[in-house]
mmCIF file of N, CA and C in Angstrom:
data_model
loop_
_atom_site.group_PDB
_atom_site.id
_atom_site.type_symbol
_atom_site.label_atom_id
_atom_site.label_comp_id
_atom_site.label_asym_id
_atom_site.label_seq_id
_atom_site.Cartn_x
_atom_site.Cartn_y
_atom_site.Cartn_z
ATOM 1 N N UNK A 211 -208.839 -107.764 73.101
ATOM 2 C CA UNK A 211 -209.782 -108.869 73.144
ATOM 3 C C UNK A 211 -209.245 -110.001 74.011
ATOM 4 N N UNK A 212 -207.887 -110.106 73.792
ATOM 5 C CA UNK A 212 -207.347 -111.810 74.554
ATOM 6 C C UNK A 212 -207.172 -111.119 76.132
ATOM 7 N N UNK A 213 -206.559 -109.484 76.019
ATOM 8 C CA UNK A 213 -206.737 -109.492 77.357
ATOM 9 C C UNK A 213 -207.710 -108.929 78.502
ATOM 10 N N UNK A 214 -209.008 -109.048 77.600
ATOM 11 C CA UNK A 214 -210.447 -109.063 78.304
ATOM 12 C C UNK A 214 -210.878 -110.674 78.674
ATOM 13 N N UNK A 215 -210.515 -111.588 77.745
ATOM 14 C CA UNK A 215 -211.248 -112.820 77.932
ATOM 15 C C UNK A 215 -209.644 -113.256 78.965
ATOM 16 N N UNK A 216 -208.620 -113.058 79.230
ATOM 17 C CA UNK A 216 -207.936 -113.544 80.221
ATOM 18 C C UNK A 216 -208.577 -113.021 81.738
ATOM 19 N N UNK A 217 -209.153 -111.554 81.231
ATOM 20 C CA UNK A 217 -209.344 -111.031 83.037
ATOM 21 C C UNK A 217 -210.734 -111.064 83.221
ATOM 22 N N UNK A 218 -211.844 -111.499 82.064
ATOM 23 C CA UNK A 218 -213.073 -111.925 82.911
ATOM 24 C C UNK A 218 -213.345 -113.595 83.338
ATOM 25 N N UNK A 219 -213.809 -114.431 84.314
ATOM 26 C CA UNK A 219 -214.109 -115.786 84.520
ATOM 27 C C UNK A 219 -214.196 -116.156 83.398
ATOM 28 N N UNK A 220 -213.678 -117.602 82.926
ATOM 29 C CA UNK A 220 -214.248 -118.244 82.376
ATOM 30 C C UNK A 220 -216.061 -118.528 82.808
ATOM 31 N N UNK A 221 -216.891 -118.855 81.629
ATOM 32 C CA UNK A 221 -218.221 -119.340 81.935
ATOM 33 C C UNK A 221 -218.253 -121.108 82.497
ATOM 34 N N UNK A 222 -219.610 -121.174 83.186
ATOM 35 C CA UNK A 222 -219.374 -122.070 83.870
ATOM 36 C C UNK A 222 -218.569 -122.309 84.927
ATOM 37 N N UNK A 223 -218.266 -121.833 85.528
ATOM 38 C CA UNK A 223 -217.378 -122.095 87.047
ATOM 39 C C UNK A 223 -218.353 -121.822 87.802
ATOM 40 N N UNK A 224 -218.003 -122.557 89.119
ATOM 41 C CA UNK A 224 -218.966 -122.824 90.395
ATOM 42 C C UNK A 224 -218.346 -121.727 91.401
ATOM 43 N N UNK A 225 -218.424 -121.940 92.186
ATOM 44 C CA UNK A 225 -218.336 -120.270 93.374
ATOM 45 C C UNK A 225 -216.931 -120.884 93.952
ATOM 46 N N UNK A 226 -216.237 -121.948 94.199
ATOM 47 C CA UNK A 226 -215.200 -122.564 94.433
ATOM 48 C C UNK A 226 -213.775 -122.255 93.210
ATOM 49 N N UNK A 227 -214.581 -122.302 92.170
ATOM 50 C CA UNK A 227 -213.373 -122.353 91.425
ATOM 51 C C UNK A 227 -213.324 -120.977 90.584
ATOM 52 N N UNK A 228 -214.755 -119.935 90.481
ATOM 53 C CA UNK A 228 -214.611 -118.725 90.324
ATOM 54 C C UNK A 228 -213.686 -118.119 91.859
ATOM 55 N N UNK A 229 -213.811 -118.146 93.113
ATOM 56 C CA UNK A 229 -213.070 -117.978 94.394
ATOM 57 C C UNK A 229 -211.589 -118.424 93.814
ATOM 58 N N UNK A 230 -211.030 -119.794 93.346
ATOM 59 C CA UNK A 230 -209.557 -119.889 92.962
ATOM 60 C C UNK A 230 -209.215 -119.380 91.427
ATOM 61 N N UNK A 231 -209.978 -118.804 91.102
ATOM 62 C CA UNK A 231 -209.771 -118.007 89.654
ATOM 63 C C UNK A 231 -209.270 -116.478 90.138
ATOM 64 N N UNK A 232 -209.822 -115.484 90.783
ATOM 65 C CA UNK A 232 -209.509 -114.511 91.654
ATOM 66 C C UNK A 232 -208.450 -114.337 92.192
ATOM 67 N N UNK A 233 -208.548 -115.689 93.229
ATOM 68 C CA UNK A 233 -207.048 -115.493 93.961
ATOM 69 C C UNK A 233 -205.883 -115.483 92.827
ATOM 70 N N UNK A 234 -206.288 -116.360 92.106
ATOM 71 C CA UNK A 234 -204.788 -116.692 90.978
ATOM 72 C C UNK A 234 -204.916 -115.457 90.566
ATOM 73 N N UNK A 235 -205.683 -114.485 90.044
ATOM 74 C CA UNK A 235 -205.504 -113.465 89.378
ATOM 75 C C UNK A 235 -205.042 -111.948 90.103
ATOM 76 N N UNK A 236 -205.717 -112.392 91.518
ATOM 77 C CA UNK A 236 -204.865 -111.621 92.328
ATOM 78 C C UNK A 236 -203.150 -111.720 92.240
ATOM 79 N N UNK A 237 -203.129 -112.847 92.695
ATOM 80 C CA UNK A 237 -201.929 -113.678 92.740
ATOM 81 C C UNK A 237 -200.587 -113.021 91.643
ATOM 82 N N UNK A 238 -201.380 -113.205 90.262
ATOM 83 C CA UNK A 238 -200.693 -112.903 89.310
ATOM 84 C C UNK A 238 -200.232 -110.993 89.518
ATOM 85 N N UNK A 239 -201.303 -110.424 90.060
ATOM 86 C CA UNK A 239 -200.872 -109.145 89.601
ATOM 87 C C UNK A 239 -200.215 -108.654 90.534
ATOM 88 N N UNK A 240 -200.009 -109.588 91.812
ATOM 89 C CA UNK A 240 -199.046 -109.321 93.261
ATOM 90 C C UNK A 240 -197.908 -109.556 92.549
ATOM 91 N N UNK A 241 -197.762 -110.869 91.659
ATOM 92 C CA UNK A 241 -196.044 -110.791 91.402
ATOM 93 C C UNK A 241 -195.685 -110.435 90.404
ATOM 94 N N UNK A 242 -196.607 -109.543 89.437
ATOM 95 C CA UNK A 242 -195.944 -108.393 88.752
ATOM 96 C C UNK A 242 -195.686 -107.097 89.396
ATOM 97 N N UNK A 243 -196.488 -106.960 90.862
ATOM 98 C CA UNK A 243 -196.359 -105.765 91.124
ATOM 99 C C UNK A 243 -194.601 -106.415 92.026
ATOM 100 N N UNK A 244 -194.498 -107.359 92.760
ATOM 101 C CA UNK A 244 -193.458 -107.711 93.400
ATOM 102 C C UNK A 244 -192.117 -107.023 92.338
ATOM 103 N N UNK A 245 -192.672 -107.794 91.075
ATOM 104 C CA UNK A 245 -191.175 -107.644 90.068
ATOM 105 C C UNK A 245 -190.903 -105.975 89.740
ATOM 106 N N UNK A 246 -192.401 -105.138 89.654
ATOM 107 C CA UNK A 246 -192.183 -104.177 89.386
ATOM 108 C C UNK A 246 -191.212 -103.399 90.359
ATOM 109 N N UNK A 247 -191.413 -103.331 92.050
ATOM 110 C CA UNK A 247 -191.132 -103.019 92.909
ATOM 111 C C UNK A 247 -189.205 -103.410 93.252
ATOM 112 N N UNK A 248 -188.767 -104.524 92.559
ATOM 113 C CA UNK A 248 -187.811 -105.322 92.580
ATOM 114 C C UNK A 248 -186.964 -104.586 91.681
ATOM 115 N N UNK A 249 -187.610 -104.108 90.629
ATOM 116 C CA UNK A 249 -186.803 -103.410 89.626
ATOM 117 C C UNK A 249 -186.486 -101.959 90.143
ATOM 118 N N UNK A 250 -187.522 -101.358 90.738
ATOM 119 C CA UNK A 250 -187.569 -99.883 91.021
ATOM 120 C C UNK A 250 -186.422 -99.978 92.516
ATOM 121 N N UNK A 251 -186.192 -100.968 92.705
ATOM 122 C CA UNK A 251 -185.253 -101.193 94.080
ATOM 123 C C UNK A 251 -184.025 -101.522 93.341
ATOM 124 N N UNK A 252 -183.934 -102.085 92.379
ATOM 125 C CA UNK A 252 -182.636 -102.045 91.960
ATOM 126 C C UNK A 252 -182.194 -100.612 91.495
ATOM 127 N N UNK A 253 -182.914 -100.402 90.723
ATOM 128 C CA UNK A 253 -183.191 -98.773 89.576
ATOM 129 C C UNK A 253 -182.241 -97.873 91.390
ATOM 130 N N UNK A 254 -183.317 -97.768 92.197
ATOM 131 C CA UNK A 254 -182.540 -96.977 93.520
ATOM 132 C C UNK A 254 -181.225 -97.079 93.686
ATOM 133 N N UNK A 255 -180.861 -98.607 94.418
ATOM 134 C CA UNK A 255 -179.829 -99.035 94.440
ATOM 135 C C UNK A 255 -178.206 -98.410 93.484
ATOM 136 N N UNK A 256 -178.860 -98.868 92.546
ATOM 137 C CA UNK A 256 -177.914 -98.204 91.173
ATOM 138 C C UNK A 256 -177.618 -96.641 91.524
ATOM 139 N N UNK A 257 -178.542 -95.779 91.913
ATOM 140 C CA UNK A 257 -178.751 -94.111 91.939
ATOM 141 C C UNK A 257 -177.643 -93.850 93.377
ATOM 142 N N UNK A 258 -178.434 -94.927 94.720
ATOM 143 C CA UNK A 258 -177.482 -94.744 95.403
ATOM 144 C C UNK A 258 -176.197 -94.922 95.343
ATOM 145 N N UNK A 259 -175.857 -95.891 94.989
ATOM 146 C CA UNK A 259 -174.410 -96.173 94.491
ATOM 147 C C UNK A 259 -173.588 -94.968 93.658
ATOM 148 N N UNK A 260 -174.548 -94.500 92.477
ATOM 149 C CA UNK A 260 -173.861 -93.819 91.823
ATOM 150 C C UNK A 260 -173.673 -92.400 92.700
ATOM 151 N N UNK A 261 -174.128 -91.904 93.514
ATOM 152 C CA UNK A 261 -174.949 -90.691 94.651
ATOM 153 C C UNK A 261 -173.031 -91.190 95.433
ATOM 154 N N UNK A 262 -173.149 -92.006 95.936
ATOM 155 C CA UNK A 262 -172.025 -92.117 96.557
ATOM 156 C C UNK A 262 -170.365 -92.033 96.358
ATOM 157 N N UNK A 263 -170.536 -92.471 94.863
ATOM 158 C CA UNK A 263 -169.469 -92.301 94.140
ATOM 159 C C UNK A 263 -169.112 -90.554 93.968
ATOM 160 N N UNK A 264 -170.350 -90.257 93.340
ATOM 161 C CA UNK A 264 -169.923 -88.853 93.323
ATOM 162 C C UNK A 264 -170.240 -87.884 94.541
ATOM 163 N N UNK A 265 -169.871 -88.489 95.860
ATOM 164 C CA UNK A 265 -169.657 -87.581 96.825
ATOM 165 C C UNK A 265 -168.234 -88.134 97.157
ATOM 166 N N UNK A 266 -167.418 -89.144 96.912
ATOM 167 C CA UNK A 266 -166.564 -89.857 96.940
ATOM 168 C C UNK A 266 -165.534 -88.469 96.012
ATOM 169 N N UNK A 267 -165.759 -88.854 95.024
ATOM 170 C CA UNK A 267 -165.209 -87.792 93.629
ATOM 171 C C UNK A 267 -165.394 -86.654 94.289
ATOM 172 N N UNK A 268 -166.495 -85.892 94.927
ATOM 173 C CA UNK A 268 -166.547 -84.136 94.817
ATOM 174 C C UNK A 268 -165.947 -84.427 96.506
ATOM 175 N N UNK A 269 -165.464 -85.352 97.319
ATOM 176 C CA UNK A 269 -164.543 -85.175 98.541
ATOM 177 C C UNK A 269 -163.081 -85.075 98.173
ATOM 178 N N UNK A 270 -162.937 -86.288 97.109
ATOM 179 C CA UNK A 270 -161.728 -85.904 96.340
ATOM 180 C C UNK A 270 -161.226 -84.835 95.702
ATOM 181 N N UNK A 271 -161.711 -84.356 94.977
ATOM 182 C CA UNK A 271 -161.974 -82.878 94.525
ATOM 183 C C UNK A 271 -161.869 -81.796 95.241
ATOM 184 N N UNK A 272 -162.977 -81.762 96.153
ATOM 185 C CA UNK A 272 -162.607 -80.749 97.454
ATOM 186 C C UNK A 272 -160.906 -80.711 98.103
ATOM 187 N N UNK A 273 -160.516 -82.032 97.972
ATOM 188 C CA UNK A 273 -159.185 -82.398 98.609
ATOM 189 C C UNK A 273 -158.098 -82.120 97.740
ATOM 190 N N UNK A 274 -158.242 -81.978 96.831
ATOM 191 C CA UNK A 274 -157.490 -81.322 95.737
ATOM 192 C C UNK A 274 -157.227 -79.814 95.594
ATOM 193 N N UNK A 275 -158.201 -79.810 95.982
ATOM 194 C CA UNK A 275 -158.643 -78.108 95.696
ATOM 195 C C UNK A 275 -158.095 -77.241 96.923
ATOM 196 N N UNK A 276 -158.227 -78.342 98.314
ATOM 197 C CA UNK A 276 -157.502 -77.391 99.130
ATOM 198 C C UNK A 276 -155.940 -77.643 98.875
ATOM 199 N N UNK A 277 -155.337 -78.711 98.386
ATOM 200 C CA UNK A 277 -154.321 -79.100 98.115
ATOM 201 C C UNK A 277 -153.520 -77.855 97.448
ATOM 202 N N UNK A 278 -154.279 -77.735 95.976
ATOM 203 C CA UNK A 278 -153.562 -76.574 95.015
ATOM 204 C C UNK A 278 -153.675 -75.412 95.618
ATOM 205 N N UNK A 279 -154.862 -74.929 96.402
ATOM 206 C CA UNK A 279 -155.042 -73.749 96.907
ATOM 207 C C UNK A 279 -153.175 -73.483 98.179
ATOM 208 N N UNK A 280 -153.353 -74.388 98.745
ATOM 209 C CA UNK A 280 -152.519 -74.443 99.711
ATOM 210 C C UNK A 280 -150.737 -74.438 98.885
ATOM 211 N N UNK A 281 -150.798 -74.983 97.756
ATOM 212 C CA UNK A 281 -149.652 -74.540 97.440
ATOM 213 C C UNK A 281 -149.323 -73.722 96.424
ATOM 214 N N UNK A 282 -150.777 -72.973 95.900
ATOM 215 C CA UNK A 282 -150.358 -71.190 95.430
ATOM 216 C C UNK A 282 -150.262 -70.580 96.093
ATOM 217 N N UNK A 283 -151.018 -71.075 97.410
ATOM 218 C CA UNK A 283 -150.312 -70.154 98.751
ATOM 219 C C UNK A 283 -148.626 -69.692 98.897
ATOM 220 N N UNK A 284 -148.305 -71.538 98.822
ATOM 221 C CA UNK A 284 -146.965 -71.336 98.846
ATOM 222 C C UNK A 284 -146.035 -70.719 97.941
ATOM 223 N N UNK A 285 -146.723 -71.154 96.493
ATOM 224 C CA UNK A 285 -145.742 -70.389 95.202
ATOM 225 C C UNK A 285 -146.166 -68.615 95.062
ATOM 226 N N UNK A 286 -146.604 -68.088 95.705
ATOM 227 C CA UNK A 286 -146.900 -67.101 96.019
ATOM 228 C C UNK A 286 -145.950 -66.643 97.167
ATOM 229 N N UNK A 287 -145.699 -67.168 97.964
ATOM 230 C CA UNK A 287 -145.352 -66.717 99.764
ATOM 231 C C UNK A 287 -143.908 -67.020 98.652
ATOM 232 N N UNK A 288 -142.924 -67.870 97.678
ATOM 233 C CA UNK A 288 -142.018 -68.281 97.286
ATOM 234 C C UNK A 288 -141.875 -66.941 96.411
ATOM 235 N N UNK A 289 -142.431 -66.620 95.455
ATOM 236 C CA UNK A 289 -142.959 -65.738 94.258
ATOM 237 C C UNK A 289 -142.365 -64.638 95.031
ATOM 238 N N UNK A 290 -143.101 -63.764 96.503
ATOM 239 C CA UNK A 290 -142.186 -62.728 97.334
ATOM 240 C C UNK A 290 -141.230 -62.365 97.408
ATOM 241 N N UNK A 291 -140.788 -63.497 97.899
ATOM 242 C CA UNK A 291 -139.278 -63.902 98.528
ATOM 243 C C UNK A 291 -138.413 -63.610 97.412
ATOM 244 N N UNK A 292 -138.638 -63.874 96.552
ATOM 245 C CA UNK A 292 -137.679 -63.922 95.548
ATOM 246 C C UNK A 292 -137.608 -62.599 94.727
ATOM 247 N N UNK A 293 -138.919 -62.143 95.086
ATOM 248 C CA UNK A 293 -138.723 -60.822 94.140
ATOM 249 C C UNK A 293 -137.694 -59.763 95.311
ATOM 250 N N UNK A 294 -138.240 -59.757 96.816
ATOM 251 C CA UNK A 294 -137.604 -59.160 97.997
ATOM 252 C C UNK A 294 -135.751 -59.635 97.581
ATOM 253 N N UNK A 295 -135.881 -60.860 97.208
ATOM 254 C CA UNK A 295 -134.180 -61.061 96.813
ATOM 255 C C UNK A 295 -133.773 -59.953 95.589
ATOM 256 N N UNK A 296 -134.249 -60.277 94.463
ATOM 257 C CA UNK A 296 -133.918 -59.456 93.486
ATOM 258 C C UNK A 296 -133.778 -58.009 93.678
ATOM 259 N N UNK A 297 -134.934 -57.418 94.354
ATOM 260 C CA UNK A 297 -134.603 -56.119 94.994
ATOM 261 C C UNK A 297 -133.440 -55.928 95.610
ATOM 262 N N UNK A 298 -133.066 -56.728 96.541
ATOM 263 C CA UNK A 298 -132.018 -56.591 97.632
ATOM 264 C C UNK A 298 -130.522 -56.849 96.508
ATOM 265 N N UNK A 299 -131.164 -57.804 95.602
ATOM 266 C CA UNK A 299 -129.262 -57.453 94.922
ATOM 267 C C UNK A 299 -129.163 -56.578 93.749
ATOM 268 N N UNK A 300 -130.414 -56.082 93.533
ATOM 269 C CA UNK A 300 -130.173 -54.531 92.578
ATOM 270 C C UNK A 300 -129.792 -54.155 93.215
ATOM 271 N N UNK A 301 -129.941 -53.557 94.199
ATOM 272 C CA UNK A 301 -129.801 -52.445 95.232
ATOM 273 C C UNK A 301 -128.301 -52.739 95.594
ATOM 274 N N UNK A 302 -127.649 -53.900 95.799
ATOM 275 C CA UNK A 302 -126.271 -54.172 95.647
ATOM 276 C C UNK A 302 -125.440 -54.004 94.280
ATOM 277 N N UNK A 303 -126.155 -54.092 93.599
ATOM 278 C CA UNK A 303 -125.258 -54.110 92.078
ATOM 279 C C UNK A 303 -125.211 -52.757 92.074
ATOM 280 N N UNK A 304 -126.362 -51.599 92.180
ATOM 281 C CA UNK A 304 -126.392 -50.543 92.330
ATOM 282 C C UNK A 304 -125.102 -49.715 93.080
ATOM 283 N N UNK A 305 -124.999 -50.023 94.439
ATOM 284 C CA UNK A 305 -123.946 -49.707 95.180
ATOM 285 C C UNK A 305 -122.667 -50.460 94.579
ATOM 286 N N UNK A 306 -122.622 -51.358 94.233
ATOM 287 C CA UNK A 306 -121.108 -51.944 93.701
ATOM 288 C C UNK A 306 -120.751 -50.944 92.297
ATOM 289 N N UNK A 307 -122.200 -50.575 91.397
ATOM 290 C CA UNK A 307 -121.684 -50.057 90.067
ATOM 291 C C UNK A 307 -121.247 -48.473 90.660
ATOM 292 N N UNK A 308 -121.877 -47.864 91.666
ATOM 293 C CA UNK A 308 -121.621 -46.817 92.334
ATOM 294 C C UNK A 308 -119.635 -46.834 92.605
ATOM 295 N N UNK A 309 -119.499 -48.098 93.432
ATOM 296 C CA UNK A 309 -118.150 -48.084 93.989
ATOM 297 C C UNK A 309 -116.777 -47.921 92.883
ATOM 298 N N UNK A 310 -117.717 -48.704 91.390
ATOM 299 C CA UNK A 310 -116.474 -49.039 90.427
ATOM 300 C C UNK A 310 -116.681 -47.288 90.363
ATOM 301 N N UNK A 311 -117.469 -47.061 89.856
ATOM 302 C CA UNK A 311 -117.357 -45.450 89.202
ATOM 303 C C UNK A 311 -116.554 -44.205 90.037
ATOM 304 N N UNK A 312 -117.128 -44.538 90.712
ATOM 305 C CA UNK A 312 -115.789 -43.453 92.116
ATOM 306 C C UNK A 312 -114.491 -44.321 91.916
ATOM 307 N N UNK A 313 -113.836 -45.804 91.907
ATOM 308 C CA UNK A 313 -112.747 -45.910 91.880
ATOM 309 C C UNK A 313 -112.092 -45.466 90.659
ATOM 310 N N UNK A 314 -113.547 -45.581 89.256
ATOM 311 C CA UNK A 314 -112.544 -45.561 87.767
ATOM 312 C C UNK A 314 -112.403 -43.435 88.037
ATOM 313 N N UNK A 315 -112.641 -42.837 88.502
ATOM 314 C CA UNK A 315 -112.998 -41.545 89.024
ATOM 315 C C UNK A 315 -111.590 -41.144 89.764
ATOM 316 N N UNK A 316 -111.235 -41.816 90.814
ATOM 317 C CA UNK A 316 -110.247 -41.636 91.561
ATOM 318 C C UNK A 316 -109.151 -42.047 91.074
ATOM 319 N N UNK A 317 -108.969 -43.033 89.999
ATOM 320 C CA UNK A 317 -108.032 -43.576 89.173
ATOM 321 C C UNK A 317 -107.384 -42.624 88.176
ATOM 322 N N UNK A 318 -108.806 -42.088 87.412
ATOM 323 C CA UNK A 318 -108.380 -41.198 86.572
ATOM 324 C C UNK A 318 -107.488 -40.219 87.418
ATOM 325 N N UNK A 319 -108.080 -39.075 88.331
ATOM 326 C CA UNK A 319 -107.706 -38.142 88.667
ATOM 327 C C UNK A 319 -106.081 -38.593 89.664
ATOM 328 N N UNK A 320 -106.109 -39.377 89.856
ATOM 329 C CA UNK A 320 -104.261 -39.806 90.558
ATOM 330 C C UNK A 320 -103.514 -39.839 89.266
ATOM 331 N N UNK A 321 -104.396 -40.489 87.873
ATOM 332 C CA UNK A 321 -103.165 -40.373 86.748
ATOM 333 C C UNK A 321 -102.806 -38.900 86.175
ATOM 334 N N UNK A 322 -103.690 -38.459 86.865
ATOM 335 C CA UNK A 322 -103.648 -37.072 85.884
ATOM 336 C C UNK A 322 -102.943 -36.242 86.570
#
């Protein structure tokens, strides 16, 4: 009811002041639509911002990611190496336990 009798003329107005009744009411619903528009630009604003952050974060991330990738590379290429070592000094302990056994071998048989 109050907001029918706000949006029809008052009675009695002349063509001058029904004409500045209009405009004001135009008027009015331009700067709610202004505020509406003001908000939905902030509302954006906010989205972009946040839009940026998290390409900020998933560049960081990405940068991380080649980071760790790049050094399981390495603890891997390290991980090799080390097993290629261990091989290489079985394979020596092997021949050294070889050498004691022929000497405890040759020992015996000179005492005997």
């Amino acid at each position: 009811e109050k907001t029918r009798r706000s949006e029809s003329a008052p009675l009695g107005f002349n063509d001058l002041a029904l004409e500045k009744w209009r405009y004001r009411r135009v008027i009015r619903r331009l700067d709610i639509q202004k505020e509406t528009v003001e908000v939905f630009s902030q509302k954006l604003a906010n989205q972009a911002e946040k839009i940026a952050t998290l390409k900020s974060v998933e560049r960081r991330n990405a940068a991380f990611a080649a980071q760790a990738e790049a050094e399981m590379h390495e603890s891997r290429r390290t991980l090799s190496e080390a097993k290629a070592t261990i091989r290489r000094l079985q394979t020596q302990v092997e021949a050294l336990e070889d050498r004691v056994c022929c000497m405890i071998c040759m020992d015996r048989e000179r005492r005997l």
